[in-house]
Coordinates of C-alpha atoms and ligand atoms in Angstrom, one line a residue:
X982 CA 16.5 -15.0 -17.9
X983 CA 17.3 -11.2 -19.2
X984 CA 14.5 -9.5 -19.0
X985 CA 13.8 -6.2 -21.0
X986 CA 11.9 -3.7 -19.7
X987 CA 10.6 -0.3 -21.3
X988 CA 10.7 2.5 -19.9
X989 CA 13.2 3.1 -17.1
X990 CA 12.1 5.1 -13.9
X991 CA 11.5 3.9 -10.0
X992 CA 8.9 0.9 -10.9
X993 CA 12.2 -0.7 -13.4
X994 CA 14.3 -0.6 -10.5
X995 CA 11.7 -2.5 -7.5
X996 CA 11.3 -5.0 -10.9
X997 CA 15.0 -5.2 -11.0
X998 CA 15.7 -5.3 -7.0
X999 CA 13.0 -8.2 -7.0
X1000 CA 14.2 -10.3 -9.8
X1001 CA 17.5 -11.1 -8.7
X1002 CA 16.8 -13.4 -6.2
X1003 CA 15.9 -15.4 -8.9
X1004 CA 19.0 -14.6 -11.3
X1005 CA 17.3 -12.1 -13.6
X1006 CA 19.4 -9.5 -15.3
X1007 CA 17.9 -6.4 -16.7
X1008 CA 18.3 -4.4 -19.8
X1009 CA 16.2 -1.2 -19.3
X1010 CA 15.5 0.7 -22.9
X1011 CA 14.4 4.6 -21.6
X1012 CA 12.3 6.6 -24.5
X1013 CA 11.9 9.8 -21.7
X1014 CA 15.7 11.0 -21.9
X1015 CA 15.5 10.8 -18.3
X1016 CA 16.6 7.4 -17.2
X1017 CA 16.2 6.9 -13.3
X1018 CA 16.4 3.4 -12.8
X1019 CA 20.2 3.7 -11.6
X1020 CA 20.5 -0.5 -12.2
X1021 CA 21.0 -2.9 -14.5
X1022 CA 22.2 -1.7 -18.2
X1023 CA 20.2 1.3 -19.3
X1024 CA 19.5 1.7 -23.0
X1025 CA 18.6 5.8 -23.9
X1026 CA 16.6 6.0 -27.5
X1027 CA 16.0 9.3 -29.1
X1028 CA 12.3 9.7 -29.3
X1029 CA 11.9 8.0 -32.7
X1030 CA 13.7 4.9 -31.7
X1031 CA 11.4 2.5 -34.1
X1032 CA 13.4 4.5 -37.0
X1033 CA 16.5 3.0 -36.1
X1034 CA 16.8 -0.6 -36.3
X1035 CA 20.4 -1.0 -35.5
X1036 CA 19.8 0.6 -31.7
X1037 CA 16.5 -1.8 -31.1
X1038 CA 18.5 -4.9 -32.6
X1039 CA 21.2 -4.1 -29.9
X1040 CA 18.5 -4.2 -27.2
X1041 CA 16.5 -6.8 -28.6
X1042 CA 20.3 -9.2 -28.9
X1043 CA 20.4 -8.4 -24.8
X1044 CA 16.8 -9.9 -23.5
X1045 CA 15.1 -13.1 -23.9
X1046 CA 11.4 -11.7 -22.7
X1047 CA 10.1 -8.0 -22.8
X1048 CA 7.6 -6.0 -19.9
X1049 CA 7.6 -3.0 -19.3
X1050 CA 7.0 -0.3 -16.4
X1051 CA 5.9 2.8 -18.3
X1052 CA 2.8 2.6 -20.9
X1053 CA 2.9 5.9 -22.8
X1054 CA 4.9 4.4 -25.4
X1055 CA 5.0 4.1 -29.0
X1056 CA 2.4 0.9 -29.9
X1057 CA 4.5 0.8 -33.1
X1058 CA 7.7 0.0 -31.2
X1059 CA 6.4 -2.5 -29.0
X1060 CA 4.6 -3.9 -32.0
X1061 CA 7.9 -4.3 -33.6
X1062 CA 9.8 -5.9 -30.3
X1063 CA 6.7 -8.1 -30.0
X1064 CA 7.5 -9.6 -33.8
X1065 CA 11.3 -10.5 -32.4
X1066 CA 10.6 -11.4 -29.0
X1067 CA 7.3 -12.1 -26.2
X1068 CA 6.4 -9.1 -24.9
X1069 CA 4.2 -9.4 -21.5
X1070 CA 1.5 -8.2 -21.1
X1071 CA 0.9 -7.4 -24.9
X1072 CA 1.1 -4.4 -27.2
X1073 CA -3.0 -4.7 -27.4
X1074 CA -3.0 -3.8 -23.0
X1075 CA -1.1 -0.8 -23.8
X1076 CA -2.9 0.2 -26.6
X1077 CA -5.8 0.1 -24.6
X1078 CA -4.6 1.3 -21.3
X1079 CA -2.9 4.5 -22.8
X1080 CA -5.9 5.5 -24.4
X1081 CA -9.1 6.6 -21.8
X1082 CA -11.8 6.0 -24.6
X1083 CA -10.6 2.6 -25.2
X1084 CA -10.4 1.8 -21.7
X1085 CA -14.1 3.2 -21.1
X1086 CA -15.2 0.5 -23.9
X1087 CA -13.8 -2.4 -22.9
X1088 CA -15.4 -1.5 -19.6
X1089 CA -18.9 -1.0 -21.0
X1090 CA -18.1 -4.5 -23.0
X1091 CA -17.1 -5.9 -20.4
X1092 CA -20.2 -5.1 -18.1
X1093 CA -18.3 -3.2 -15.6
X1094 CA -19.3 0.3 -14.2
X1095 CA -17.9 3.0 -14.6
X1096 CA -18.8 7.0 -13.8
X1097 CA -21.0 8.4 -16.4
X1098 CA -19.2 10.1 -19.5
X1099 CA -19.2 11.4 -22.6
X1100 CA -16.4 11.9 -25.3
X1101 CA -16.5 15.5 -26.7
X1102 CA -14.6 17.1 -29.6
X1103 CA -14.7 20.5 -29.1
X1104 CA -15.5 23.4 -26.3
X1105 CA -18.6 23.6 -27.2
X1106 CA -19.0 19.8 -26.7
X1107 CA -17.6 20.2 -23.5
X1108 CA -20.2 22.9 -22.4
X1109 CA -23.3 20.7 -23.7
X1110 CA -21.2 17.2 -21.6
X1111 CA -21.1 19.0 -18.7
X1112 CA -24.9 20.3 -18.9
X1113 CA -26.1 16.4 -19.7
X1114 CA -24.0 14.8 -17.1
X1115 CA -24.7 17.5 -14.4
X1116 CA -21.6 19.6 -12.9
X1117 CA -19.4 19.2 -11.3
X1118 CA -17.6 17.1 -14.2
X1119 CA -14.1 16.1 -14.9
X1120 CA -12.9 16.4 -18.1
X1121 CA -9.4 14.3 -19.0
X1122 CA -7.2 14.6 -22.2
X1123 CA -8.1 11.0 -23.5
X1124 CA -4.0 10.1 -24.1
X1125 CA -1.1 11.3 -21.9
X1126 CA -3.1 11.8 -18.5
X1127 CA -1.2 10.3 -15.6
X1128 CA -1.3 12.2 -11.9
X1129 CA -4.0 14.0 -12.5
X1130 CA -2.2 15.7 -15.4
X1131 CA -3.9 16.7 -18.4
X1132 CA -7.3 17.3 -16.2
X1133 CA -9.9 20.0 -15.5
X1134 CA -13.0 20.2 -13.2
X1135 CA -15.7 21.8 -14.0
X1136 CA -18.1 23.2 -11.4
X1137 CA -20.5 25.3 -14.3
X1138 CA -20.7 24.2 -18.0
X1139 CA -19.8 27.8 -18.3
X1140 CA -16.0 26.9 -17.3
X1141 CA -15.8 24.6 -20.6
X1142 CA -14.3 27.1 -22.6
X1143 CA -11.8 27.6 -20.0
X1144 CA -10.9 24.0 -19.4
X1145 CA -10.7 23.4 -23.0
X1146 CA -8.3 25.5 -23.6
X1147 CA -6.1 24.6 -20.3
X1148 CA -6.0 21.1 -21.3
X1149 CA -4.8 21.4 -24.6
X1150 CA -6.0 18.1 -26.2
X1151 CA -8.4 17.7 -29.7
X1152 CA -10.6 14.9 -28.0
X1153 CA -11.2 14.3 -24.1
X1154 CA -13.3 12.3 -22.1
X1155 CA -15.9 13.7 -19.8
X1156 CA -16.7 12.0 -16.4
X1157 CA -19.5 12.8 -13.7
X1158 CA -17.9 13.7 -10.7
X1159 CA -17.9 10.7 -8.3
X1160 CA -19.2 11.5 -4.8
X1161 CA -17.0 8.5 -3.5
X1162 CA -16.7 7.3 0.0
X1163 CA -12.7 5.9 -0.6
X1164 CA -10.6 5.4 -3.7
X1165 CA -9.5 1.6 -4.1
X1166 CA -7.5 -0.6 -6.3
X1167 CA -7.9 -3.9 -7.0
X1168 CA -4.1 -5.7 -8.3
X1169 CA -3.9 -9.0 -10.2
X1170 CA -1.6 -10.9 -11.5
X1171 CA -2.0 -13.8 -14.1
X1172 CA 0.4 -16.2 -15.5
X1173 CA 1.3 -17.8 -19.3
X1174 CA -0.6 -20.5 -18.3
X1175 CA -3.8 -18.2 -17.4
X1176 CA -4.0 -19.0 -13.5
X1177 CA -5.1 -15.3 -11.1
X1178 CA -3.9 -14.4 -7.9
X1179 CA -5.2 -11.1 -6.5
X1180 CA -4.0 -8.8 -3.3
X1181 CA -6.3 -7.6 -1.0
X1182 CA -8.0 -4.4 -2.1
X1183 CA -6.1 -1.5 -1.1
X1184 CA -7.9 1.9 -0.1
X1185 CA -5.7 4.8 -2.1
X1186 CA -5.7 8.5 -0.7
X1187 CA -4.8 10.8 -3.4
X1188 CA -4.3 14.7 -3.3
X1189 CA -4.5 16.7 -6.1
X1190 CA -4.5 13.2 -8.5
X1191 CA -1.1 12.0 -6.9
X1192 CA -1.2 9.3 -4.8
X1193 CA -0.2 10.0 -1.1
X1194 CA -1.4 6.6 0.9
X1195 CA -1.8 3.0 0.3
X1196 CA -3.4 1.2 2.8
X1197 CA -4.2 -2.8 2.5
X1198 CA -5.7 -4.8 4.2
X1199 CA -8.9 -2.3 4.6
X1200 CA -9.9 -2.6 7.8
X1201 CA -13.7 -2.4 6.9
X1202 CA -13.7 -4.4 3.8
X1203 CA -16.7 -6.5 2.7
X1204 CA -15.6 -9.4 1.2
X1205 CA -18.2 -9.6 -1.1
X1206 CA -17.0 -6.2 -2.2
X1207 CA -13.5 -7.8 -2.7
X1208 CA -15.2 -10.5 -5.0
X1209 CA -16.9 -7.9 -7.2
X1210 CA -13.8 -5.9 -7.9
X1211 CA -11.8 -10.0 -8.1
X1212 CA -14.4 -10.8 -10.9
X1213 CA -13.9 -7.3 -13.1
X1214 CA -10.3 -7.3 -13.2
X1215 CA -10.6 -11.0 -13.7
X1216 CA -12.6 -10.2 -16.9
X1217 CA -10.4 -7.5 -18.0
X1218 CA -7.5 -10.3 -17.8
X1219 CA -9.2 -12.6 -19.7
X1220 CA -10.6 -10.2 -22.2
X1221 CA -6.5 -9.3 -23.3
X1222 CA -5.4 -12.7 -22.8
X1223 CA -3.0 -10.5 -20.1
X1224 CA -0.2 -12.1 -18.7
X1225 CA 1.9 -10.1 -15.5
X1226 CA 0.8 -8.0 -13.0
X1227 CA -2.7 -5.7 -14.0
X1228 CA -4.2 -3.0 -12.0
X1229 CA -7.9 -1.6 -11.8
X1230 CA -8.3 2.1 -9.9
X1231 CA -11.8 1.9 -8.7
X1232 CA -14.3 4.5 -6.8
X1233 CA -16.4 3.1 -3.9
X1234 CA -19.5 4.7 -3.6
X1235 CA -21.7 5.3 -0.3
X1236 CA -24.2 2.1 -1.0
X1237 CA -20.8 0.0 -1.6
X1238 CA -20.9 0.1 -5.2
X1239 CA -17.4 -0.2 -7.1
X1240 CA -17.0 2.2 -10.6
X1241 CA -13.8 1.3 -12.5
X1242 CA -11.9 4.5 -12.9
X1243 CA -8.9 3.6 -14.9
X1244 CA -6.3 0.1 -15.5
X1245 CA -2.5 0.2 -15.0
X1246 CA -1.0 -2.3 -17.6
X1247 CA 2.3 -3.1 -15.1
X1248 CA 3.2 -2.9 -11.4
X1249 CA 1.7 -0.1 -9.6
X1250 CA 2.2 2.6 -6.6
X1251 CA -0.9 1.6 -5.1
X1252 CA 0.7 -1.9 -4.5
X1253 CA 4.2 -0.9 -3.2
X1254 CA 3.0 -2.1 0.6
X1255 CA 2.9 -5.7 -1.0
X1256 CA 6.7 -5.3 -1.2
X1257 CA 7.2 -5.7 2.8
X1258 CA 3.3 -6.3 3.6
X1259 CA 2.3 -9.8 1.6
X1260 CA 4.3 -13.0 1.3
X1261 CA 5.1 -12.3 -2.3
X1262 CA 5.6 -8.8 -3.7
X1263 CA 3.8 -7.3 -7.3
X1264 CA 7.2 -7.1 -8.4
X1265 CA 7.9 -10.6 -7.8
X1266 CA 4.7 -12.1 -9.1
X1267 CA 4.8 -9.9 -12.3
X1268 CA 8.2 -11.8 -13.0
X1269 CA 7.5 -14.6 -12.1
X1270 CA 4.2 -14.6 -14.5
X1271 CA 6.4 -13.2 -17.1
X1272 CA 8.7 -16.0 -17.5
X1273 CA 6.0 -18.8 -17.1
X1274 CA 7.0 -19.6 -13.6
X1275 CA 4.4 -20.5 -10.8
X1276 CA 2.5 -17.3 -9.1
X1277 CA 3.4 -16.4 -5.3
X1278 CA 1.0 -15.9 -2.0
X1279 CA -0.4 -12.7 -2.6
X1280 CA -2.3 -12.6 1.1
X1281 CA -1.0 -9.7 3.4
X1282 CA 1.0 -10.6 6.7
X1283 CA 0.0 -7.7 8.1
X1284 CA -1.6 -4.4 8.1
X1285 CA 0.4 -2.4 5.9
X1286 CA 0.3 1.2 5.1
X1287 CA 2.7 3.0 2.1
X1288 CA 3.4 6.7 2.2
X1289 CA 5.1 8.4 -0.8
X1290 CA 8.1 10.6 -0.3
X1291 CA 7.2 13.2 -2.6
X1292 CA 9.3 16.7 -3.3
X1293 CA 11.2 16.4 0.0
X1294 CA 12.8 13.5 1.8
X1295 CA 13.1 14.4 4.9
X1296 CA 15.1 12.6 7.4
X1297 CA 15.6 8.8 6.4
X1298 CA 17.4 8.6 9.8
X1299 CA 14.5 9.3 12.2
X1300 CA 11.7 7.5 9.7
X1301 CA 13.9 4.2 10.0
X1302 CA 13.7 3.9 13.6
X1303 CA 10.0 3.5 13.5
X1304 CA 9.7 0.0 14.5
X1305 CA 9.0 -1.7 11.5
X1306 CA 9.2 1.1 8.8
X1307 CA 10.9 0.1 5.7
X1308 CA 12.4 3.5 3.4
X1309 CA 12.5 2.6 -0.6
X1310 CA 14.8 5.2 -1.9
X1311 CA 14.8 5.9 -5.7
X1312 CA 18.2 7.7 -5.5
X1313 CA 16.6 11.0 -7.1
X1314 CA 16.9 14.4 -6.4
X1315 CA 14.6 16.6 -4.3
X1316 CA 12.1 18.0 -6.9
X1317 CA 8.7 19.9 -5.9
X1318 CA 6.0 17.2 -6.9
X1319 CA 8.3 14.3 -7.6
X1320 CA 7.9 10.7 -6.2
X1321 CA 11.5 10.1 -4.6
X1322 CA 10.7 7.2 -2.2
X1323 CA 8.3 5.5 -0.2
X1324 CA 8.0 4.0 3.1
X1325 CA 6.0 0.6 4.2
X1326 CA 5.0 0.7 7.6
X1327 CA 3.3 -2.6 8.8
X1328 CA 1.6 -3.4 12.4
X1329 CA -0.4 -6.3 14.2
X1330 CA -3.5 -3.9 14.2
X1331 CA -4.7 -0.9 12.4
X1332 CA -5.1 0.9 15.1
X1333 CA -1.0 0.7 15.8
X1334 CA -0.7 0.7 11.9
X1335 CA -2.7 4.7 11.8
X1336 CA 0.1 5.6 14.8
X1337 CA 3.2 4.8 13.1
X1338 CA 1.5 6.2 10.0
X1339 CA 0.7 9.8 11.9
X1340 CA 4.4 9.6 13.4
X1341 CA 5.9 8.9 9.7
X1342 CA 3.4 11.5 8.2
X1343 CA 5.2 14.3 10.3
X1344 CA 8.8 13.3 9.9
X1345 CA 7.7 14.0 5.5
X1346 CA 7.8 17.7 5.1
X1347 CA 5.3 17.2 2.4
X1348 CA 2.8 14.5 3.8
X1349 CA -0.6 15.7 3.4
X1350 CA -2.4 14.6 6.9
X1351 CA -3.2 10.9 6.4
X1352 CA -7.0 10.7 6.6
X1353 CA -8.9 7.0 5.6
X1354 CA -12.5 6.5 5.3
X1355 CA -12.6 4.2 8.2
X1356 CA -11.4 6.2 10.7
Ligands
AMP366 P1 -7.1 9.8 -12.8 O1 -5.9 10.3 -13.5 O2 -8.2 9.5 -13.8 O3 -6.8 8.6 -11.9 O4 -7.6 10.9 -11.9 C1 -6.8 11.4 -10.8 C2 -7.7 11.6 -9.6 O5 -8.7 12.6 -9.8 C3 -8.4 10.4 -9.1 O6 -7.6 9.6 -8.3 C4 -9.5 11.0 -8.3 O7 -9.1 11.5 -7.0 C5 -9.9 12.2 -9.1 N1 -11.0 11.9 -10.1 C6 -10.8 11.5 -11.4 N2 -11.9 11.2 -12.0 C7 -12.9 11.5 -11.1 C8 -14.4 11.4 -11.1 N3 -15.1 11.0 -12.2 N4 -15.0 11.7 -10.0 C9 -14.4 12.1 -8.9 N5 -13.0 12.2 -8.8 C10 -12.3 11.9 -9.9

């Protein structure tokens, strides 16, 4: 099959790498003007790429099914790809996903808990949100957030005015701040004929809202905790009729309590250790749900641990011979903040696993200390 995929950075790439085992060619259609895929046949449109048919009916003659591995997007243009050709999973998950209030709703509907919040209009607004829900508070630009962009906390209502203005957005949302005990995600896949496989829970370590560590299988996990977070993203699926890979960020609190933070629509960072960790990777299983084939193991061979090569690379040469230590290059250029690569290190026991992950950690001149809840 050719497969067309939207948007065109490092998650395009692993989708591409992984689907040509199974003969897949890719035709990658980049809105950003900053293509970084590096594979298959790369497609740039100009921003308003809906306005010219002649450029979507070229990409549109090239693929027989559509994903994608970016969701900021114009719905309008996946709307109109969607009249020509399937589109997995649907323009309806990436109208929800791109926008935090509709998100936060389908939770509520959905009976799945989620930090308290409020959705506020105004500075004045924010002040009065952030007295109700109690400070400190986050308060996130309901489109466009991604990284912890487009995000202020508030310690004292009195900061509203402040935040307001340094976020720059007409409407946000504002969230109690979560006194968790571990960030975790919970990845799913489901297929055109509605079947679900899920990984093992991962626990996530993020610094200043980027994602630093993956871990999975948590060492410490409750298995009934596993179920819990199986059955909401299982609704969530079923609820958008959601075929390919789908991914729920999730807080866990200290009486073991899950509280959905956000939903990926696509392939995600926090599942990058399935890609040498599990039998079958996300980026496998979300093509093989996209094209209606059967779903692959999604049970970890090991104790796996993913760090993210962010700003600086480092030496590839010296994280290579860890035993066991697979380097995922993006081919980009060093870049303060930017996600070049990643590394999957994978072990018999977690106890070796947090070793090789301390001796990676230093060879990264930008690795935060790695530092899990279980430790
Ligand atoms: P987000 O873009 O919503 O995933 O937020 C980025 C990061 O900010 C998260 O991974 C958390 O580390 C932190 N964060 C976001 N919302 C909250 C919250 N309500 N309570 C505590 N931490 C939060």
């Amino acid at each position: 099959m050719n497969i067309g995929i939207l948007g065109a950075g490092q998650l395009g790439r692993m989708l591409a790498l992984a689907g040509y085992p199974l003969a897949n060619r890719f035709t990658f259609l980049d809105t950003t003007g900053q293509p970084s895929a590096g594979i298959g046949d790369i497609m740039v449109f100009e921003s308003h790429a809906e306005n010219d048919p002649g450029q979507l009916d070229a990409f549109l003659a090239k693929v027989d099914v559509v994903t994608y591995e970016f969701e900021h997007l114009p719905v309008d243009l996946v709307r109109a790809i969607e009249a020509q050709k399937p589109v997995y999973p649907s323009s309806q998950a990436i109208q929800v996903c791109q926008n935090r209030a509709e998100e936060k709703a389908l939770f509520d509907r959905l009976g799945i808990p989620t930090p308290r919040y409020r959705l506020v209009e105004s500075a004045e607004q924010l002040e009065a949100a952030a007295r109700e829900l109690g400070c400190p508070v986050v308060a996130k630009s309901i489109t466009e957030g991604y990284d912890g962009k487009g995000q202020a906390v508030l310690r004292d209502p009195a900061e509203a005015a402040e935040a307001w203005q340094s976020i720059g957005h007409s409407r946000l949302i504002v969230e109690a701040f979560v006194d968790f005990v571990r960030e975790v995600s919970i990845i799913a896949v489901r297929g055109r004929d509605g079947q679900v496989v899920f990984y093992p829970m991962a626990e996530n370590v993020h610094v200043d809202g980027i994602l630093r560590y993956s871990l999975a299988p948590m060492p410490d996990l409750d298995a009934q905790v596993q179920q819990t977070a199986d059955d909401y993203i299982r609704a969530l699926l079923d609820a958008l009729d959601y075929v390919g890979v789908l991914t729920l960020e999730l807080f866990q609190t200290r009486d073991g309590e899950l509280l959905a933070n956000e939903m990926a629509p696509r392939v995600h960072n926090s599942g990058h250790w399935s890609m040498d960790g599990a039998v079958t990777s996300q980026f496998e299983n979300h093509l093989r749900a996209i094209q209606g084939l059967s779903l692959g193991d999604t049970a970890a061979r090991q104790p796996t641990c993913m760090i993210n090569v962010i700003g600086r690379e480092g030496d590839p040469e010296s994280i290579l011979a860890i035993g066991d230590a697979h380097l995922h290059r993006y081919d980009k250029d060093e870049r303060p903040g930017r996600k070049l690569g990643h590394v999957n290190l994978v072990a018999p026991s977690h106890a070796e696993l947090l070793e090789k992950v301390r001796a990676c950690a230093a060879l990264l001149p930008d690795a935060p200390e790695p530092q899990f809840s279980f430790e």
